[in-house]
Amino acid sequence: MRLRAVNLLTEKPYTGRFAPTPTGPLHQGSLVAALASYLDAHHHHGKWLLRMEDLDPPREDKAARELIPQQLLAHDLKWHGDMEYQSHNGQRYGDALAQLKHSQLLFPCTCSRKMLAQHSGLHQGNCHSLTAQQADTPHAWRLPVNDETWSFQDQVYGDYGHNLLTTVGDQVLKRKDGPYAYQLAVVVDDEHAGINHVVRGLDLLDNTPRQLYLMACLNYDAPRYLHLPLILNPQGQKLSKQNQARALDLTTTQQNLLDALRFLNQPLPPTELTRHNQQILNWAITHWSVPSIPTSQAGLI
Ligand code: GLU
């Protein structure tokens, strides 16, 4: 198995982001990701951007799109510049898709969910040689993967990688019913915004190798990655709207920030510096410690 080395962009000024999907209001688990990405950016005197990942309207909650920025501001987590919306970036994704088509890296795929399900969702390569003209029924656009391991060094979890052929299979970049895939959108938007540091939840660790592969196909440089342990509910599930995670209580913002810092095993400010969010944030920026972040994901709340 061959290990692919990825060029890391470290010399440009730090640009990070928080990129929530508006499936529901932010909960304490999302605050951990927002806060850690904010602190890492500010500790490095970088920019922290906000991108609303509203790519899939049926899964989304319109109210959450409005509420999320208010929840961040209630915690004094202010982003740099204007918030970006993925729903406005269709042209950008179309251009990236056209670039890949032009490089003859994509193929149209007419496989049904049922056909794919017989092979655990892995594409079997049966339409690799199909052309768009031959695929006269509605089709997805897929990026074939090869039998290689794509790995990277995560700042918390260390070396991580897997073979894309056996784990992910040929990736859909545009679905048969029209929408662009999340994997394409995230890679294209990060490149467009000059993101060179990605700080996000551990649930996305296994998305990273396929995103690195896609970046290589598009000739993008890879960012540095820092994945965070997840807060789990007593059933051992990641907090989410599906399992009724409670929205952040905006009457206890200092406590929410302190709880998030405690979860990340960060040094806590002295009590006299905990009256205002900004005092807590300033302390946490100065004392931000990546080596202290625990790797255990079983942080119950
Ligand atoms: N939108 C994703 C989420 O809310 C995060 C994507 C990312 O940080 O790359 O889980």
Short mmCIF file of C-alpha atoms and ligand atoms in Angstrom, two decimals:
data_model
loop_
_atom_site.label_atom_id
_atom_site.label_comp_id
_atom_site.label_asym_id
_atom_site.label_seq_id
_atom_site.Cartn_x
_atom_site.Cartn_y
_atom_site.Cartn_z
CA MET A 1 0.00 0.00 0.00
CA ARG A 2 1.41 3.37 -0.98
CA LEU A 3 1.22 6.37 1.34
CA ARG A 4 0.48 9.64 -0.33
CA ALA A 5 2.25 12.65 1.08
CA VAL A 6 0.26 15.85 0.97
CA ASN A 7 1.77 19.32 0.64
CA LEU A 8 0.89 21.36 3.66
CA LEU A 9 0.37 25.07 3.39
CA THR A 10 1.88 26.55 6.50
CA GLU A 11 3.60 29.73 5.42
CA LYS A 12 0.50 31.80 4.53
CA PRO A 13 -1.30 33.78 7.26
CA TYR A 14 -3.60 31.56 9.28
CA THR A 15 -7.17 31.41 7.94
CA GLY A 16 -9.62 29.16 9.72
CA ARG A 17 -13.38 28.78 9.76
CA PHE A 18 -16.46 27.36 11.41
CA ALA A 19 -18.83 25.75 8.94
CA PRO A 20 -22.11 24.64 10.55
CA THR A 21 -24.81 22.76 8.66
CA PRO A 22 -28.12 24.35 9.71
CA THR A 23 -29.94 21.13 10.60
CA GLY A 24 -30.84 22.68 13.95
CA PRO A 25 -29.67 25.30 16.46
CA LEU A 26 -26.17 25.01 17.88
CA HIS A 27 -25.86 22.77 20.95
CA GLN A 28 -22.98 22.35 23.40
CA GLY A 29 -21.21 19.96 20.99
CA SER A 30 -21.28 22.54 18.20
CA LEU A 31 -20.05 25.20 20.62
CA VAL A 32 -16.96 23.06 21.26
CA ALA A 33 -16.16 23.07 17.52
CA ALA A 34 -16.94 26.77 17.13
CA LEU A 35 -14.88 27.74 20.17
CA ALA A 36 -11.88 25.53 19.36
CA SER A 37 -11.70 26.78 15.76
CA TYR A 38 -12.03 30.38 17.02
CA LEU A 39 -9.34 29.95 19.69
CA ASP A 40 -6.89 28.19 17.38
CA ALA A 41 -7.29 30.98 14.80
CA HIS A 42 -6.93 33.81 17.31
CA HIS A 43 -4.05 32.14 19.14
CA HIS A 44 -2.24 32.19 15.78
CA HIS A 45 -3.31 35.80 15.07
CA GLY A 46 -5.34 34.48 12.18
CA LYS A 47 -8.76 35.09 10.67
CA TRP A 48 -11.82 33.08 11.65
CA LEU A 49 -14.53 32.88 8.98
CA LEU A 50 -18.12 31.64 9.15
CA ARG A 51 -19.71 29.56 6.41
CA MET A 52 -23.29 28.32 6.51
CA GLU A 53 -23.35 24.87 4.87
CA ASP A 54 -26.91 25.12 3.58
CA LEU A 55 -26.47 22.86 0.60
CA ASP A 56 -29.27 20.39 1.21
CA PRO A 57 -32.56 22.26 1.92
CA PRO A 58 -34.70 19.17 2.76
CA ARG A 59 -32.36 18.36 5.70
CA GLU A 60 -32.26 21.93 6.94
CA ASP A 61 -34.10 24.06 9.41
CA LYS A 62 -34.75 27.59 8.11
CA ALA A 63 -34.92 29.01 11.63
CA ALA A 64 -31.48 27.55 12.43
CA ARG A 65 -29.90 29.49 9.56
CA GLU A 66 -30.97 32.69 11.32
CA LEU A 67 -30.36 31.48 14.85
CA ILE A 68 -26.81 30.10 14.48
CA PRO A 69 -25.09 33.46 13.89
CA GLN A 70 -27.09 34.95 16.78
CA GLN A 71 -26.00 32.09 19.05
CA LEU A 72 -22.35 32.69 18.11
CA LEU A 73 -22.63 36.44 18.72
CA ALA A 74 -24.32 35.82 22.08
CA HIS A 75 -21.05 34.08 23.06
CA ASP A 76 -19.01 36.96 21.57
CA LEU A 77 -17.69 34.60 18.89
CA LYS A 78 -17.40 37.18 16.10
CA TRP A 79 -16.28 36.13 12.66
CA HIS A 80 -14.19 38.04 10.19
CA GLY A 81 -15.97 39.63 7.20
CA ASP A 82 -19.36 38.50 5.91
CA MET A 83 -20.83 35.10 6.60
CA GLU A 84 -20.81 32.93 3.50
CA TYR A 85 -23.73 30.72 2.35
CA GLN A 86 -23.06 27.57 0.34
CA SER A 87 -26.48 27.97 -1.25
CA HIS A 88 -25.06 31.02 -3.11
CA ASN A 89 -22.00 29.22 -4.47
CA GLY A 90 -23.49 26.96 -7.16
CA GLN A 91 -21.49 28.63 -9.91
CA ARG A 92 -18.25 27.96 -8.06
CA TYR A 93 -19.06 24.25 -7.67
CA GLY A 94 -20.11 24.07 -11.32
CA ASP A 95 -16.74 25.54 -12.36
CA ALA A 96 -14.83 23.00 -10.27
CA LEU A 97 -16.90 20.18 -11.76
CA ALA A 98 -16.20 21.51 -15.25
CA GLN A 99 -12.46 21.61 -14.46
CA LEU A 100 -12.55 17.94 -13.44
CA LYS A 101 -14.62 16.99 -16.50
CA HIS A 102 -12.19 18.88 -18.71
CA SER A 103 -9.32 16.89 -17.18
CA GLN A 104 -11.37 13.75 -17.96
CA LEU A 105 -11.40 12.77 -14.33
CA LEU A 106 -15.17 12.24 -13.99
CA PHE A 107 -17.61 9.73 -15.40
CA PRO A 108 -21.41 9.77 -15.52
CA CYS A 109 -23.01 7.13 -13.33
CA THR A 110 -26.52 5.76 -13.71
CA CYS A 111 -26.35 3.22 -10.84
CA SER A 112 -29.39 3.12 -8.59
CA ARG A 113 -29.21 3.13 -4.78
CA LYS A 114 -30.47 -0.47 -4.88
CA MET A 115 -27.59 -1.60 -7.11
CA LEU A 116 -25.06 0.14 -4.89
CA ALA A 117 -26.61 -1.25 -1.70
CA GLN A 118 -25.73 -4.78 -2.87
CA HIS A 119 -22.06 -3.79 -2.47
CA SER A 120 -22.33 -1.78 0.78
CA GLY A 121 -22.74 1.41 -1.24
CA LEU A 122 -19.37 0.99 -2.99
CA HIS A 123 -19.42 1.71 -6.70
CA GLN A 124 -18.19 -1.29 -8.68
CA GLY A 125 -16.74 0.66 -11.58
CA ASN A 126 -19.35 -0.74 -13.99
CA CYS A 127 -19.99 2.63 -15.64
CA HIS A 128 -16.39 3.88 -15.77
CA SER A 129 -16.43 3.91 -19.55
CA LEU A 130 -19.87 5.48 -19.98
CA THR A 131 -19.93 8.85 -21.74
CA ALA A 132 -22.48 11.58 -20.97
CA GLN A 133 -24.14 10.85 -24.35
CA GLN A 134 -24.47 7.15 -23.53
CA ALA A 135 -25.92 7.95 -20.13
CA ASP A 136 -29.18 9.23 -21.60
CA THR A 137 -31.04 8.69 -18.33
CA PRO A 138 -30.47 11.08 -15.38
CA HIS A 139 -26.99 10.48 -14.03
CA ALA A 140 -24.67 11.45 -11.22
CA TRP A 141 -21.08 12.59 -11.80
CA ARG A 142 -18.48 10.46 -10.05
CA LEU A 143 -14.79 10.79 -9.43
CA PRO A 144 -13.06 7.40 -9.68
CA VAL A 145 -10.63 6.60 -6.87
CA ASN A 146 -7.59 4.38 -7.12
CA ASP A 147 -6.15 1.69 -4.95
CA GLU A 148 -4.09 3.99 -2.76
CA THR A 149 -3.96 5.04 0.85
CA TRP A 150 -4.45 8.75 1.47
CA SER A 151 -3.19 9.82 4.83
CA PHE A 152 -2.38 12.92 6.80
CA GLN A 153 -1.10 13.99 10.19
CA ASP A 154 -3.89 15.23 12.41
CA GLN A 155 -2.81 17.60 15.19
CA VAL A 156 -4.76 15.67 17.81
CA TYR A 157 -5.24 12.15 16.43
CA GLY A 158 -1.88 11.73 14.67
CA ASP A 159 -1.44 9.70 11.50
CA TYR A 160 -4.74 8.85 9.87
CA GLY A 161 -5.52 7.47 6.45
CA HIS A 162 -7.28 4.81 4.48
CA ASN A 163 -7.52 3.18 1.12
CA LEU A 164 -10.20 5.00 -0.83
CA LEU A 165 -11.00 2.15 -3.17
CA THR A 166 -11.96 -0.27 -0.41
CA THR A 167 -13.57 2.19 2.01
CA VAL A 168 -15.18 4.97 0.02
CA GLY A 169 -15.28 3.93 -3.62
CA ASP A 170 -15.80 6.27 -6.56
CA GLN A 171 -17.16 9.51 -5.13
CA VAL A 172 -20.35 11.24 -6.25
CA LEU A 173 -19.63 14.93 -6.80
CA LYS A 174 -23.01 15.84 -8.27
CA ARG A 175 -26.06 13.83 -7.43
CA LYS A 176 -28.46 12.42 -10.01
CA ASP A 177 -31.22 14.67 -8.63
CA GLY A 178 -29.05 17.78 -9.04
CA PRO A 179 -27.33 18.93 -5.82
CA TYR A 180 -23.55 19.11 -5.57
CA ALA A 181 -22.01 16.79 -3.01
CA TYR A 182 -20.92 18.15 0.34
CA GLN A 183 -17.37 16.85 -0.31
CA LEU A 184 -17.03 19.01 -3.41
CA ALA A 185 -18.56 22.09 -1.79
CA VAL A 186 -16.39 21.99 1.30
CA VAL A 187 -13.15 21.57 -0.66
CA VAL A 188 -14.01 24.27 -3.21
CA ASP A 189 -15.17 26.77 -0.57
CA ASP A 190 -12.14 26.21 1.65
CA GLU A 191 -9.85 26.79 -1.33
CA HIS A 192 -11.78 29.90 -2.39
CA ALA A 193 -11.57 31.39 1.12
CA GLY A 194 -7.86 30.52 1.49
CA ILE A 195 -8.54 28.25 4.48
CA ASN A 196 -5.27 26.68 5.58
CA HIS A 197 -6.37 25.35 9.00
CA VAL A 198 -9.42 23.17 9.50
CA VAL A 199 -10.58 22.57 13.09
CA ARG A 200 -13.72 20.41 13.30
CA GLY A 201 -15.34 17.42 14.99
CA LEU A 202 -14.02 13.89 14.97
CA ASP A 203 -17.09 12.72 13.02
CA LEU A 204 -15.42 14.27 9.95
CA LEU A 205 -12.00 12.62 10.41
CA ASP A 206 -12.89 9.83 8.00
CA ASN A 207 -14.03 12.36 5.36
CA THR A 208 -10.55 13.88 5.27
CA PRO A 209 -8.70 11.36 3.06
CA ARG A 210 -11.35 11.64 0.32
CA GLN A 211 -11.24 15.45 0.59
CA LEU A 212 -7.44 15.37 0.27
CA TYR A 213 -7.76 13.24 -2.85
CA LEU A 214 -10.29 15.66 -4.33
CA MET A 215 -7.99 18.60 -3.53
CA ALA A 216 -5.15 16.85 -5.33
CA CYS A 217 -7.39 16.29 -8.39
CA LEU A 218 -8.24 20.00 -8.38
CA ASN A 219 -4.60 21.03 -7.80
CA TYR A 220 -5.34 22.64 -4.46
CA ASP A 221 -2.97 22.70 -1.50
CA ALA A 222 -4.14 20.88 1.60
CA PRO A 223 -4.87 22.66 4.89
CA ARG A 224 -3.66 21.46 8.29
CA TYR A 225 -6.24 19.48 10.23
CA LEU A 226 -7.19 19.37 13.87
CA HIS A 227 -10.10 17.10 14.76
CA LEU A 228 -11.83 17.43 18.10
CA PRO A 229 -13.29 14.81 20.43
CA LEU A 230 -17.09 14.71 20.37
CA ILE A 231 -19.44 15.22 23.24
CA LEU A 232 -21.57 12.11 23.45
CA ASN A 233 -24.95 11.71 25.07
CA PRO A 234 -25.52 8.98 27.68
CA GLN A 235 -26.42 6.59 24.82
CA GLY A 236 -22.95 7.16 23.36
CA GLN A 237 -24.26 9.15 20.37
CA LYS A 238 -22.89 12.43 19.05
CA LEU A 239 -25.16 15.29 20.11
CA SER A 240 -27.38 16.20 17.18
CA LYS A 241 -30.81 17.43 16.32
CA GLN A 242 -31.85 13.82 15.56
CA ASN A 243 -31.17 12.79 19.14
CA GLN A 244 -32.78 15.91 20.61
CA ALA A 245 -29.64 17.73 21.72
CA ARG A 246 -30.68 20.86 23.61
CA ALA A 247 -30.05 24.21 21.92
CA LEU A 248 -27.49 26.38 23.72
CA ASP A 249 -29.02 28.29 26.60
CA LEU A 250 -28.25 31.92 25.83
CA THR A 251 -28.80 32.98 29.44
CA THR A 252 -25.69 31.01 30.52
CA THR A 253 -23.13 31.94 27.88
CA GLN A 254 -20.17 32.26 30.29
CA GLN A 255 -20.99 28.85 31.73
CA ASN A 256 -21.32 27.36 28.22
CA LEU A 257 -17.88 28.68 27.28
CA LEU A 258 -16.32 27.40 30.50
CA ASP A 259 -17.94 23.98 30.01
CA ALA A 260 -16.56 23.82 26.48
CA LEU A 261 -13.07 24.75 27.73
CA ARG A 262 -13.32 22.14 30.46
CA PHE A 263 -14.34 19.52 27.90
CA LEU A 264 -11.29 20.43 25.82
CA ASN A 265 -9.12 20.15 28.94
CA GLN A 266 -7.95 23.74 28.59
CA PRO A 267 -6.67 25.88 31.48
CA LEU A 268 -9.58 27.78 33.04
CA PRO A 269 -9.49 31.49 33.89
CA PRO A 270 -9.55 32.63 37.51
CA THR A 271 -13.10 33.37 38.73
CA GLU A 272 -12.63 37.14 38.55
CA LEU A 273 -12.06 36.77 34.79
CA THR A 274 -15.25 34.83 34.11
CA ARG A 275 -17.87 37.59 34.35
CA HIS A 276 -17.84 38.48 30.66
CA ASN A 277 -17.56 36.26 27.60
CA GLN A 278 -14.78 38.40 26.22
CA GLN A 279 -12.66 37.95 29.36
CA ILE A 280 -13.04 34.18 29.08
CA LEU A 281 -12.23 34.25 25.37
CA ASN A 282 -9.16 36.45 25.86
CA TRP A 283 -7.82 34.15 28.55
CA ALA A 284 -8.53 31.07 26.46
CA ILE A 285 -6.84 32.54 23.37
CA THR A 286 -3.65 33.21 25.32
CA HIS A 287 -3.66 29.82 27.07
CA TRP A 288 -4.88 27.70 24.11
CA SER A 289 -3.10 24.37 24.27
CA VAL A 290 -3.52 21.81 21.50
CA PRO A 291 -1.49 19.11 23.31
CA SER A 292 -4.00 19.26 26.20
CA ILE A 293 -6.98 18.31 24.00
CA PRO A 294 -8.07 14.80 25.00
CA THR A 295 -8.34 12.15 22.31
CA SER A 296 -11.13 10.29 24.04
CA GLN A 297 -14.46 10.89 22.33
CA ALA A 298 -16.52 9.62 25.22
CA GLY A 299 -17.01 13.00 26.88
CA LEU A 300 -20.42 12.57 28.39
CA ILE A 301 -22.52 15.57 29.21
N1 GLU B 1 -20.94 21.32 8.04
C1 GLU B 1 -20.25 20.31 8.81
C2 GLU B 1 -21.01 20.07 10.12
O1 GLU B 1 -21.79 20.92 10.52
C3 GLU B 1 -18.83 20.71 9.13
C4 GLU B 1 -17.98 20.72 7.91
C5 GLU B 1 -16.51 20.99 8.16
O2 GLU B 1 -16.17 21.58 9.20
O3 GLU B 1 -15.71 20.63 7.30
O4 GLU B 1 -20.81 19.04 10.72
#
